[in-house]
Amino acid sequence: MAKKEMEVVKGLDLEKYMGRWYEIASVPSRNQPKNGVNTRANYSLNEDGTVKVVNETWSDGKRSSIEGVAYKADPSSQEAKFKVKFYLPPFLPIIPVVGNYWVLYIDGDYQYVLVGEPSRKNLWILCRNTQLNEAIYNELLQKAKDEGYDVTKLHKTPQSEPPPETDEGPKDTKGIWWFKSILGK
């Protein structure tokens, strides 16, 4: 039996969506470190209407980050279906990798969001704060289940309070996390 196409948010206010989002839980992509903590995404609107994406995580005590760009999959559609392009490996960005980023649910105040993609292999629960109320978290889990996700694969992302500053601590400038992710670690 074929799965129904996921429902996505329509009419997303992109300007309200910009800013920092903390990863509360995820079924991570294979390009994310498996032991990442304090993972977050920073979005800013570019003049051409695309979105600058900076994903950060701390792995083995070092900050890793990757920059990309997001754009509407279909500019004429009201659906919040985006493509995100990153270049890998992060220390020598030459290979373009494009993924889907579908906003499946967002609250009216743009404080928490459920993001997925059509294959249902990756899922993210993001929040403007480092912690999310358990009842809201469970509501988002149910929404993900309703869209056909196996939420048993979801893992919570440890977040510090207060969160680290971007310039805090040593940086992984060699892309070691990326090599580990290729090896499934």
XYZ file of N, CA, C and O in Angstrom:
740
model
N 0.836 -1.186 0.000
C 0.000 0.000 0.000
C 0.882 1.250 0.000
O 1.793 1.376 0.803
N 0.632 2.138 -0.918
C 1.415 3.365 -1.021
C 1.048 4.321 0.106
O -0.118 4.426 0.485
N 2.055 4.994 0.608
C 1.808 5.981 1.662
C 1.267 7.246 1.023
O 1.689 7.636 -0.068
N 0.342 7.891 1.737
C -0.193 9.155 1.228
C 0.892 10.222 1.289
O 1.822 10.138 2.101
N 0.790 11.215 0.413
C 1.759 12.300 0.466
C 1.548 13.080 1.754
O 0.424 13.286 2.194
N 2.632 13.489 2.346
C 2.555 14.217 3.608
C 1.902 15.580 3.414
O 2.079 16.219 2.380
N 1.170 15.988 4.437
C 0.629 17.340 4.443
C 1.718 18.277 4.926
O 2.413 17.986 5.893
N 1.863 19.380 4.243
C 2.858 20.371 4.643
C 2.161 21.702 4.909
O 1.041 21.934 4.461
N 2.857 22.552 5.641
C 2.338 23.881 5.949
C 2.195 24.663 4.653
O 3.031 24.559 3.754
N 1.130 25.429 4.568
C 0.924 26.321 3.420
C 0.998 27.763 3.924
O 0.521 28.069 5.007
N 1.607 28.628 3.133
C 1.691 30.039 3.490
C 2.667 30.345 4.615
O 2.439 31.269 5.402
N 3.762 29.607 4.699
C 4.767 29.850 5.729
C 5.298 31.277 5.611
O 5.663 31.723 4.525
N 5.335 32.006 6.713
C 5.896 33.353 6.751
C 7.409 33.207 6.907
O 7.912 32.993 8.010
N 8.104 33.314 5.805
C 9.538 33.056 5.788
C 10.313 34.010 6.699
O 11.268 33.604 7.361
N 9.895 35.270 6.757
C 10.593 36.227 7.622
C 10.452 35.840 9.091
O 11.404 35.943 9.857
N 9.269 35.376 9.499
C 9.077 34.938 10.882
C 9.860 33.665 11.183
O 10.232 33.405 12.326
N 10.099 32.875 10.159
C 10.795 31.603 10.321
C 12.301 31.793 10.529
O 12.970 30.929 11.093
N 12.827 32.923 10.081
C 14.268 33.166 10.168
C 14.707 33.227 11.632
O 13.931 33.513 12.522
N 15.994 32.962 11.850
C 16.559 33.017 13.195
C 17.118 31.670 13.603
O 17.366 30.790 12.777
N 17.304 31.502 14.907
C 17.922 30.289 15.448
C 16.858 29.302 15.887
O 15.885 29.659 16.539
N 17.091 28.034 15.549
C 16.246 26.916 15.959
C 17.147 25.851 16.590
O 18.167 25.487 16.006
N 16.748 25.360 17.755
C 17.491 24.303 18.431
C 16.876 22.956 18.083
O 15.649 22.816 18.068
N 17.729 21.982 17.824
C 17.257 20.634 17.529
C 16.891 19.947 18.850
O 17.749 19.707 19.690
N 15.630 19.635 18.993
C 15.137 18.948 20.185
C 15.281 17.439 20.011
O 15.648 16.724 20.933
N 14.978 16.965 18.810
C 15.098 15.538 18.493
C 15.219 15.397 16.987
O 14.814 16.283 16.228
N 15.763 14.253 16.568
C 15.882 14.026 15.125
C 16.029 12.548 14.813
O 16.444 11.754 15.651
N 15.642 12.219 13.604
C 16.098 11.013 12.936
C 17.097 11.603 11.943
O 16.719 12.110 10.895
N 18.368 11.653 12.322
C 19.332 12.459 11.585
C 19.648 11.920 10.197
O 19.484 10.739 9.922
N 20.112 12.851 9.374
C 20.599 12.444 8.062
C 21.955 11.775 8.268
O 22.591 11.935 9.301
N 22.399 11.053 7.265
C 23.675 10.347 7.405
C 24.857 11.307 7.449
O 25.955 10.918 7.793
N 24.625 12.575 7.108
C 25.707 13.556 7.141
C 25.790 14.295 8.465
O 26.572 15.230 8.584
N 24.965 13.916 9.445
C 25.027 14.538 10.761
C 25.826 13.650 11.698
O 25.690 12.432 11.650
N 26.631 14.262 12.590
C 27.349 13.439 13.574
C 26.361 12.727 14.489
O 25.361 13.310 14.909
N 26.620 11.472 14.780
C 25.698 10.682 15.610
C 25.778 11.080 17.085
O 24.850 10.854 17.830
N 26.903 11.679 17.501
C 27.056 12.047 18.898
C 26.988 13.560 19.095
O 27.500 14.096 20.063
N 26.328 14.268 18.180
C 26.247 15.721 18.270
C 25.377 16.183 19.435
O 24.360 15.568 19.753
N 25.808 17.254 20.079
C 25.032 17.897 21.138
C 24.932 19.386 20.812
O 25.693 19.902 19.988
N 23.970 20.050 21.441
C 23.774 21.492 21.220
C 23.611 21.807 19.735
O 24.058 22.847 19.247
N 22.967 20.908 19.018
C 22.776 21.070 17.579
C 21.716 22.137 17.330
O 20.693 22.181 17.999
N 21.996 22.996 16.357
C 21.067 24.084 16.049
C 21.235 24.528 14.607
O 22.252 24.242 13.974
N 20.227 25.221 14.137
C 20.239 25.761 12.782
C 19.984 27.258 12.862
O 19.177 27.714 13.679
N 20.681 27.994 12.046
C 20.492 29.440 11.952
C 20.100 29.758 10.511
O 20.815 29.386 9.577
N 18.965 30.442 10.372
C 18.453 30.784 9.052
C 18.407 32.301 8.897
O 17.954 33.001 9.797
N 18.860 32.781 7.746
C 18.748 34.210 7.441
C 18.383 34.360 5.966
O 18.855 33.608 5.112
N 17.541 35.338 5.705
C 17.029 35.574 4.363
C 18.072 36.297 3.512
O 18.631 37.306 3.930
N 18.338 35.748 2.338
C 19.226 36.402 1.380
C 18.419 37.370 0.523
O 17.196 37.244 0.403
N 19.098 38.329 -0.090
C 18.418 39.325 -0.925
C 17.646 38.702 -2.078
O 16.630 39.238 -2.511
N 18.119 37.564 -2.587
C 17.453 36.930 -3.730
C 16.271 36.042 -3.324
O 15.691 35.350 -4.155
N 15.923 36.043 -2.027
C 14.785 35.248 -1.555
C 15.150 33.854 -1.093
O 14.303 33.136 -0.568
N 16.391 33.448 -1.296
C 16.840 32.164 -0.770
C 17.190 32.342 0.710
O 17.201 33.468 1.222
N 17.467 31.250 1.374
C 17.756 31.287 2.799
C 19.160 30.754 3.047
O 19.501 29.654 2.602
N 19.958 31.525 3.759
C 21.276 31.043 4.193
C 21.046 30.127 5.383
O 20.346 30.476 6.334
N 21.632 28.942 5.333
C 21.497 27.934 6.380
C 22.872 27.697 6.992
O 23.832 27.427 6.269
N 22.958 27.812 8.317
C 24.183 27.455 9.024
C 23.784 26.456 10.104
O 23.075 26.804 11.047
N 24.201 25.211 9.918
C 23.938 24.170 10.913
C 25.196 23.992 11.758
O 26.294 23.888 11.216
N 24.988 23.959 13.083
C 26.100 23.802 14.013
C 25.814 22.646 14.959
O 24.656 22.417 15.316
N 26.868 21.965 15.376
C 26.755 20.949 16.408
C 28.094 20.845 17.113
O 29.122 21.269 16.575
N 28.075 20.307 18.303
C 29.291 20.062 19.052
C 29.445 18.556 19.159
O 28.535 17.854 19.595
N 30.587 18.053 18.735
C 30.859 16.619 18.728
C 32.250 16.400 19.299
O 33.212 17.030 18.836
N 32.346 15.552 20.303
C 33.627 15.296 20.965
C 34.276 16.597 21.442
O 35.487 16.785 21.345
N 33.442 17.537 21.928
C 33.938 18.791 22.480
C 34.318 19.845 21.471
O 34.771 20.925 21.830
N 34.136 19.566 20.188
C 34.501 20.531 19.155
C 33.269 20.967 18.371
O 32.376 20.166 18.097
N 33.263 22.249 17.995
C 32.167 22.795 17.205
C 32.391 22.472 15.730
O 33.462 22.718 15.185
N 31.357 21.915 15.118
C 31.369 21.664 13.685
C 30.218 22.452 13.068
O 29.178 22.624 13.699
N 30.409 22.907 11.874
C 29.322 23.629 11.208
C 29.401 23.391 9.711
O 30.446 22.995 9.181
N 28.282 23.632 9.085
C 28.209 23.535 7.632
C 27.224 24.587 7.148
O 26.211 24.847 7.806
N 27.562 25.235 6.040
C 26.693 26.271 5.484
C 26.079 25.775 4.189
O 26.693 25.025 3.437
N 24.863 26.227 3.973
C 24.165 25.876 2.751
C 23.161 26.941 2.377
O 23.123 28.022 2.981
N 22.349 26.615 1.405
C 21.302 27.534 0.968
C 20.022 26.740 0.751
O 20.054 25.615 0.245
N 18.905 27.329 1.169
C 17.591 26.708 0.969
C 16.783 27.573 0.004
O 16.930 28.798 -0.026
N 15.938 26.902 -0.759
C 15.096 27.617 -1.718
C 13.816 26.814 -1.911
O 13.781 25.605 -1.683
N 12.759 27.502 -2.329
C 11.478 26.834 -2.535
C 11.627 25.784 -3.642
O 12.191 26.063 -4.693
N 11.092 24.596 -3.395
C 11.142 23.541 -4.411
C 10.319 23.962 -5.630
O 10.714 23.713 -6.770
N 9.180 24.621 -5.381
C 8.330 25.144 -6.445
C 7.966 26.573 -6.060
O 7.086 26.781 -5.219
N 8.641 27.563 -6.644
C 8.409 28.950 -6.245
C 6.959 29.420 -6.382
O 6.545 30.347 -5.709
N 6.179 28.768 -7.226
C 4.786 29.195 -7.418
C 3.829 28.559 -6.410
O 2.667 28.919 -6.345
N 4.322 27.618 -5.608
C 3.472 26.913 -4.650
C 3.458 27.619 -3.303
O 4.447 28.226 -2.885
N 2.338 27.509 -2.605
C 2.217 28.032 -1.239
C 2.736 27.024 -0.211
O 2.859 27.334 0.967
N 3.039 25.798 -0.650
C 3.493 24.764 0.268
C 4.925 25.035 0.729
O 5.759 25.484 -0.048
N 5.175 24.732 2.003
C 6.495 24.940 2.590
C 7.391 23.739 2.298
O 7.802 22.994 3.185
N 7.670 23.541 1.025
C 8.573 22.495 0.565
C 9.815 23.179 0.014
O 9.746 23.945 -0.940
N 10.941 22.897 0.660
C 12.195 23.527 0.280
C 13.220 22.479 -0.135
O 13.133 21.316 0.235
N 14.186 22.926 -0.886
C 15.394 22.172 -1.181
C 16.518 22.859 -0.426
O 16.558 24.092 -0.349
N 17.414 22.080 0.150
C 18.572 22.630 0.853
C 19.818 22.047 0.200
O 19.930 20.834 0.036
N 20.718 22.935 -0.190
C 21.948 22.500 -0.852
C 23.146 22.810 0.044
O 23.336 23.945 0.485
N 23.913 21.764 0.320
C 25.172 21.887 1.037
C 26.271 21.381 0.113
O 26.008 20.620 -0.814
N 27.489 21.801 0.391
C 28.631 21.290 -0.343
C 29.498 20.499 0.627
O 29.800 20.962 1.730
N 29.868 19.289 0.225
C 30.663 18.392 1.063
C 31.979 18.073 0.365
O 32.041 18.136 -0.859
N 32.954 17.651 1.106
C 33.038 17.701 2.563
C 33.187 19.137 3.038
O 33.613 20.006 2.273
N 32.852 19.423 4.301
C 32.836 20.811 4.766
C 34.194 21.507 4.732
O 34.257 22.718 4.585
N 35.288 20.758 4.800
C 36.623 21.367 4.786
C 37.109 21.653 3.371
O 38.059 22.387 3.175
N 36.453 21.072 2.359
C 36.789 21.298 0.954
C 35.493 21.160 0.157
O 35.261 20.153 -0.502
N 34.624 22.164 0.277
C 33.265 22.029 -0.263
C 33.197 22.018 -1.791
O 33.146 23.050 -2.430
N 33.207 20.800 -2.348
C 33.197 20.674 -3.805
C 32.043 19.813 -4.322
O 31.712 19.877 -5.497
N 31.435 19.005 -3.456
C 30.385 18.092 -3.907
C 29.028 18.616 -3.438
O 28.757 18.660 -2.244
N 28.166 19.040 -4.378
C 26.856 19.529 -3.953
C 25.942 18.375 -3.541
O 25.868 17.352 -4.212
N 25.299 18.547 -2.405
C 24.326 17.569 -1.907
C 23.035 18.333 -1.651
O 23.028 19.316 -0.909
N 21.955 17.884 -2.293
C 20.669 18.565 -2.157
C 19.692 17.645 -1.440
O 19.576 16.467 -1.773
N 19.019 18.198 -0.442
C 18.027 17.435 0.301
C 16.708 18.173 0.361
O 16.623 19.361 0.015
N 15.689 17.467 0.774
C 14.366 18.059 0.945
C 14.188 18.527 2.376
O 14.696 17.910 3.313
N 13.440 19.603 2.537
C 13.142 20.190 3.848
C 11.684 20.612 3.771
O 11.363 21.630 3.177
N 10.814 19.782 4.325
C 9.383 20.062 4.282
C 8.898 20.429 5.677
O 9.084 19.653 6.628
N 8.282 21.594 5.802
C 7.713 22.018 7.082
C 6.346 21.345 7.211
O 5.401 21.692 6.507
N 6.275 20.361 8.115
C 5.053 19.575 8.284
C 4.085 20.212 9.266
O 2.872 20.023 9.157
N 4.631 20.936 10.229
C 3.782 21.625 11.207
C 4.596 22.734 11.861
O 5.786 22.555 12.119
N 3.939 23.856 12.116
C 4.547 24.933 12.903
C 3.446 25.576 13.723
O 2.307 25.715 13.245
N 3.772 25.923 14.956
C 2.756 26.573 15.794
C 2.554 28.013 15.323
O 3.385 28.567 14.597
N 1.460 28.616 15.716
C 1.094 29.954 15.260
C 2.081 31.040 15.640
O 2.171 32.072 14.968
N 2.844 30.819 16.721
C 3.828 31.806 17.161
C 5.232 31.525 16.634
O 6.181 32.223 17.009
N 5.365 30.508 15.813
C 6.659 30.131 15.233
C 7.698 29.851 16.325
O 8.831 30.303 16.262
N 7.293 29.031 17.308
C 8.179 28.673 18.413
C 8.670 27.232 18.324
O 9.690 26.897 18.899
N 7.923 26.357 17.649
C 8.356 24.982 17.452
C 7.834 24.473 16.124
O 6.820 24.942 15.609
N 8.584 23.528 15.552
C 8.290 23.091 14.188
C 8.655 21.619 14.023
O 9.568 21.111 14.677
N 7.915 20.959 13.153
C 8.180 19.580 12.752
C 8.597 19.626 11.288
O 7.855 20.136 10.442
N 9.801 19.117 10.992
C 10.347 19.159 9.632
C 10.640 17.740 9.182
O 11.229 16.949 9.924
N 10.248 17.415 7.962
C 10.512 16.096 7.420
C 10.893 16.181 5.960
O 11.227 17.245 5.439
N 10.815 15.043 5.301
C 11.103 14.978 3.869
C 10.365 13.771 3.300
O 9.950 12.887 4.051
N 10.130 13.747 1.988
C 9.192 12.781 1.413
C 9.516 11.303 1.596
O 8.607 10.488 1.602
N 10.778 10.946 1.781
C 11.091 9.528 1.957
C 10.782 9.039 3.372
O 10.805 7.840 3.631
N 10.542 9.985 4.271
C 10.251 9.700 5.691
C 11.445 9.059 6.409
O 11.280 8.399 7.415
N 12.640 9.274 5.894
C 13.840 8.731 6.543
C 14.426 9.702 7.558
O 15.124 9.281 8.471
N 14.208 10.989 7.365
C 14.756 12.004 8.265
C 13.623 12.843 8.831
O 12.637 13.124 8.143
N 13.801 13.252 10.090
C 12.779 14.028 10.789
C 13.475 14.890 11.822
O 14.444 14.445 12.452
N 12.985 16.106 11.980
C 13.554 17.004 12.977
C 12.437 17.690 13.737
O 11.443 18.130 13.151
N 12.622 17.801 15.042
C 11.775 18.638 15.883
C 12.666 19.769 16.348
O 13.710 19.537 16.984
N 12.296 20.987 15.979
C 13.092 22.168 16.291
C 12.282 23.120 17.166
O 11.052 23.135 17.094
N 12.987 23.915 17.952
C 12.328 24.843 18.864
C 13.188 26.097 18.997
O 14.411 26.031 18.859
N 12.563 27.207 19.279
C 13.310 28.456 19.495
C 14.102 28.410 20.802
O 15.052 29.161 20.975
N 13.696 27.538 21.721
C 14.374 27.381 23.007
C 15.098 26.038 23.026
O 14.787 25.149 22.236
N 15.993 25.867 23.982
C 16.755 24.624 24.070
C 15.932 23.467 24.618
O 16.342 22.314 24.506
N 14.789 23.760 25.208
C 13.920 22.719 25.770
C 12.511 22.913 25.222
O 12.097 24.041 24.935
N 11.761 21.819 25.127
C 10.388 21.860 24.637
C 9.498 21.126 25.633
O 9.852 20.028 26.099
N 8.376 21.734 25.946
C 7.391 21.132 26.843
C 7.075 19.707 26.380
O 6.859 19.465 25.191
N 7.042 18.754 27.329
C 6.843 17.337 26.997
C 5.511 17.080 26.306
O 5.416 16.247 25.396
N 4.457 17.789 26.715
C 3.143 17.604 26.079
C 3.189 18.036 24.612
O 2.638 17.358 23.733
N 3.863 19.143 24.333
C 4.007 19.607 22.944
C 4.858 18.618 22.155
O 4.549 18.284 21.010
N 5.927 18.144 22.773
C 6.788 17.148 22.124
C 5.969 15.921 21.725
O 6.066 15.437 20.590
N 5.125 15.445 22.626
C 4.291 14.276 22.341
C 3.274 14.558 21.236
O 2.980 13.672 20.426
N 2.752 15.776 21.184
C 1.848 16.156 20.089
C 2.574 16.084 18.744
O 2.016 15.608 17.750
N 3.814 16.571 18.728
C 4.596 16.531 17.488
C 4.935 15.096 17.094
O 4.935 14.760 15.901
N 5.199 14.245 18.090
C 5.420 12.825 17.800
C 4.195 12.226 17.125
O 4.315 11.471 16.152
N 3.014 12.552 17.646
C 1.780 12.017 17.061
C 1.589 12.517 15.635
O 1.196 11.756 14.753
N 1.879 13.790 15.399
C 1.766 14.339 14.037
C 2.718 13.593 13.095
O 2.361 13.291 11.961
N 3.924 13.302 13.583
C 4.890 12.567 12.761
C 4.390 11.156 12.472
O 4.487 10.671 11.334
N 3.842 10.491 13.481
C 3.263 9.151 13.274
C 2.155 9.206 12.241
O 2.073 8.343 11.355
N 1.299 10.229 12.356
C 0.182 10.379 11.415
C 0.659 10.570 9.979
O -0.070 10.261 9.042
N 1.885 11.078 9.829
C 2.450 11.280 8.487
C 3.259 10.073 8.015
O 3.889 10.109 6.975
N 3.263 8.998 8.816
C 3.914 7.766 8.389
C 5.335 7.580 8.874
O 6.040 6.689 8.382
N 5.783 8.398 9.818
C 7.139 8.256 10.360
C 7.200 7.185 11.431
O 6.271 7.029 12.219
N 8.323 6.478 11.471
C 8.616 5.552 12.562
C 9.326 6.365 13.635
O 10.538 6.578 13.564
N 8.570 6.848 14.624
C 9.146 7.745 15.628
C 10.022 7.012 16.642
O 10.688 7.662 17.449
N 10.063 5.679 16.574
C 10.981 4.954 17.464
C 12.438 5.222 17.078
O 13.338 4.992 17.869
N 12.660 5.714 15.856
C 14.018 6.034 15.402
C 14.465 7.432 15.834
O 15.631 7.789 15.675
N 13.530 8.197 16.368
C 13.829 9.563 16.806
C 14.682 9.532 18.066
O 14.432 8.738 18.967
N 15.706 10.357 18.115
C 16.473 10.460 19.357
C 16.560 11.923 19.778
O 16.675 12.816 18.939
N 16.471 12.127 21.096
C 16.534 13.489 21.626
C 17.974 13.991 21.580
O 18.908 13.250 21.840
N 18.107 15.263 21.258
C 19.410 15.893 21.148
C 19.723 16.625 22.448
O 18.979 17.519 22.836
N 20.804 16.257 23.132
C 21.160 16.971 24.362
C 21.447 18.449 24.073
O 22.151 18.771 23.110
N 20.883 19.323 24.898
C 21.100 20.767 24.775
C 21.541 21.319 26.122
O 20.970 20.975 27.151
N 22.561 22.178 26.119
C 23.041 22.824 27.342
C 22.176 24.036 27.654
O 21.608 24.653 26.764
N 22.125 24.376 28.926
C 21.430 25.585 29.339
C 22.377 26.380 30.208
O 22.746 25.903 31.281
N 22.875 27.540 29.812
C 22.577 28.191 28.540
C 23.351 27.521 27.392
O 24.360 26.862 27.635
N 22.880 27.725 26.170
C 23.573 27.116 25.032
C 24.934 27.774 24.811
O 25.137 28.927 25.178
N 25.876 27.031 24.231
C 27.200 27.615 23.972
C 27.110 28.718 22.913
O 26.235 28.700 22.050
N 28.022 29.649 23.029
C 28.133 30.683 21.999
C 28.816 30.066 20.785
O 29.573 29.105 20.904
N 28.569 30.627 19.633
C 29.132 30.097 18.397
C 30.657 30.032 18.447
O 31.262 29.081 17.970
N 31.290 31.023 19.034
C 32.752 31.078 19.039
C 33.377 30.343 20.218
O 34.585 30.370 20.392
N 32.552 29.684 21.045
C 33.060 28.973 22.214
C 33.729 27.661 21.827
O 33.207 26.915 21.026
N 34.853 27.397 22.434
C 35.485 26.093 22.292
C 36.215 25.887 20.982
O 36.112 26.671 20.057
N 36.955 24.773 20.914
C 37.714 24.458 19.692
C 36.774 24.069 18.547
O 35.667 23.605 18.771
N 37.254 24.283 17.333
C 36.462 23.970 16.143
C 37.041 22.747 15.446
O 38.241 22.532 15.454
N 36.160 21.981 14.835
C 36.579 20.850 14.003
C 36.798 21.404 12.603
O 35.876 21.508 11.814
N 38.024 21.803 12.303
C 38.318 22.409 11.001
C 38.706 21.368 9.962
O 38.846 21.689 8.798
N 38.878 20.130 10.390
C 39.298 19.075 9.468
C 38.125 18.242 8.961
O 38.292 17.380 8.117
N 36.927 18.493 9.503
C 35.769 17.718 9.064
C 35.769 16.296 9.578
O 35.207 15.406 8.945
N 36.389 16.074 10.739
C 36.463 14.723 11.285
C 35.065 14.145 11.502
O 34.809 12.979 11.213
N 34.118 14.985 11.973
C 32.743 14.505 12.178
C 32.148 13.984 10.878
O 31.402 13.021 10.872
N 32.508 14.629 9.767
C 31.944 14.215 8.487
C 32.454 12.825 8.112
O 31.686 11.971 7.681
N 33.740 12.581 8.310
C 34.285 11.255 8.031
C 33.631 10.202 8.925
O 33.301 9.119 8.476
N 33.446 10.547 10.209
C 32.782 9.610 11.137
C 31.366 9.316 10.664
O 30.907 8.168 10.735
N 30.649 10.342 10.188
C 29.257 10.117 9.765
C 29.205 9.195 8.552
O 28.297 8.384 8.421
N 30.194 9.281 7.680
C 30.261 8.404 6.507
C 30.429 6.947 6.971
O 29.879 6.025 6.384
N 31.162 6.774 8.065
C 31.394 5.447 8.605
C 30.279 4.989 9.542
O 30.353 3.916 10.133
N 29.251 5.838 9.698
C 28.107 5.454 10.541
C 28.330 5.660 12.021
O 27.647 5.048 12.842
N 29.254 6.522 12.398
C 29.545 6.753 13.825
C 28.995 8.070 14.289
O 28.847 8.982 13.576
